[in-house]
């Protein structure tokens, strides 16, 4: 396999795993958030949801 093809393949692989990792992190945060919402008062759950969303937005920057 020529070097250029290998580099292209490695770049695609790296992008795939970066996206997969980000998707899993969001899924874990969503699970944590949903788990917390079941046990908290609605007002506290909404506050936590806003905080999680802020953290998620900062994480993507």
PDB file of C-alpha atoms in Angstrom:
ATOM      1  CA  UNK A   1       0.000   0.000   0.000  1.00  0.00           C
ATOM      2  CA  UNK A   2       1.536   3.352  -1.013  1.00  0.00           C
ATOM      3  CA  UNK A   3       2.359   5.814   1.732  1.00  0.00           C
ATOM      4  CA  UNK A   4      -0.301   8.321   0.658  1.00  0.00           C
ATOM      5  CA  UNK A   5      -2.984   5.622   0.854  1.00  0.00           C
ATOM      6  CA  UNK A   6      -1.768   4.562   4.295  1.00  0.00           C
ATOM      7  CA  UNK A   7      -1.844   8.163   5.546  1.00  0.00           C
ATOM      8  CA  UNK A   8      -5.366   8.664   4.172  1.00  0.00           C
ATOM      9  CA  UNK A   9      -6.509   5.427   5.815  1.00  0.00           C
ATOM     10  CA  UNK A  10      -4.972   6.403   9.169  1.00  0.00           C
ATOM     11  CA  UNK A  11      -6.587   9.854   8.988  1.00  0.00           C
ATOM     12  CA  UNK A  12     -10.013   8.307   8.312  1.00  0.00           C
ATOM     13  CA  UNK A  13      -9.481   5.866  11.180  1.00  0.00           C
ATOM     14  CA  UNK A  14      -8.472   8.677  13.549  1.00  0.00           C
ATOM     15  CA  UNK A  15     -11.535  10.742  12.597  1.00  0.00           C
ATOM     16  CA  UNK A  16     -13.789   7.712  13.095  1.00  0.00           C
ATOM     17  CA  UNK A  17     -12.459   7.005  16.580  1.00  0.00           C
ATOM     18  CA  UNK A  18     -12.522  10.680  17.588  1.00  0.00           C
ATOM     19  CA  UNK A  19     -16.196  10.879  16.560  1.00  0.00           C
ATOM     20  CA  UNK A  20     -17.021   7.578  18.240  1.00  0.00           C
ATOM     21  CA  UNK A  21     -15.330   8.696  21.473  1.00  0.00           C
ATOM     22  CA  UNK A  22     -17.233  11.998  21.440  1.00  0.00           C
ATOM     23  CA  UNK A  23     -20.521  10.162  20.806  1.00  0.00           C
ATOM     24  CA  UNK A  24     -19.883   7.810  23.719  1.00  0.00           C
ATOM     25  CA  UNK A  25     -18.967  10.680  26.066  1.00  0.00           C
ATOM     26  CA  UNK A  26     -22.222  12.436  25.221  1.00  0.00           C
ATOM     27  CA  UNK A  27     -24.135   9.180  25.716  1.00  0.00           C
ATOM     28  CA  UNK A  28     -22.557   8.669  29.148  1.00  0.00           C
ATOM     29  CA  UNK A  29     -23.339  12.266  30.171  1.00  0.00           C
ATOM     30  CA  UNK A  30     -26.927  11.839  28.981  1.00  0.00           C
ATOM     31  CA  UNK A  31     -27.283   8.601  30.978  1.00  0.00           C
ATOM     32  CA  UNK A  32     -25.907  10.285  34.091  1.00  0.00           C
ATOM     33  CA  UNK A  33     -28.265  13.210  33.615  1.00  0.00           C
ATOM     34  CA  UNK A  34     -31.310  10.974  33.136  1.00  0.00           C
ATOM     35  CA  UNK A  35     -30.330   8.909  36.158  1.00  0.00           C
ATOM     36  CA  UNK A  36     -30.051  12.013  38.295  1.00  0.00           C
ATOM     37  CA  UNK A  37     -33.366  13.424  37.104  1.00  0.00           C
ATOM     38  CA  UNK A  38     -35.227  10.401  38.454  1.00  0.00           C
ATOM     39  CA  UNK A  39     -34.058  11.051  42.018  1.00  0.00           C
ATOM     40  CA  UNK A  40     -34.138  14.854  42.258  1.00  0.00           C
ATOM     41  CA  UNK A  41     -36.784  17.486  42.548  1.00  0.00           C
ATOM     42  CA  UNK A  42     -37.811  18.849  39.105  1.00  0.00           C
ATOM     43  CA  UNK A  43     -36.305  22.280  39.810  1.00  0.00           C
ATOM     44  CA  UNK A  44     -32.934  20.800  40.835  1.00  0.00           C
ATOM     45  CA  UNK A  45     -33.006  18.446  37.836  1.00  0.00           C
ATOM     46  CA  UNK A  46     -33.585  21.384  35.476  1.00  0.00           C
ATOM     47  CA  UNK A  47     -30.696  23.286  37.080  1.00  0.00           C
ATOM     48  CA  UNK A  48     -28.408  20.263  36.668  1.00  0.00           C
ATOM     49  CA  UNK A  49     -29.531  19.834  33.054  1.00  0.00           C
ATOM     50  CA  UNK A  50     -28.603  23.453  32.287  1.00  0.00           C
ATOM     51  CA  UNK A  51     -25.207  22.972  33.924  1.00  0.00           C
ATOM     52  CA  UNK A  52     -24.561  19.751  31.978  1.00  0.00           C
ATOM     53  CA  UNK A  53     -25.511  21.469  28.724  1.00  0.00           C
ATOM     54  CA  UNK A  54     -23.105  24.326  29.489  1.00  0.00           C
ATOM     55  CA  UNK A  55     -20.331  21.806  30.190  1.00  0.00           C
ATOM     56  CA  UNK A  56     -21.123  19.931  26.983  1.00  0.00           C
ATOM     57  CA  UNK A  57     -20.967  23.141  24.926  1.00  0.00           C
ATOM     58  CA  UNK A  58     -17.611  24.078  26.499  1.00  0.00           C
ATOM     59  CA  UNK A  59     -16.278  20.564  25.856  1.00  0.00           C
ATOM     60  CA  UNK A  60     -17.016  20.848  22.112  1.00  0.00           C
ATOM     61  CA  UNK A  61     -15.189  24.183  21.731  1.00  0.00           C
TER      62      UNK A  61
END
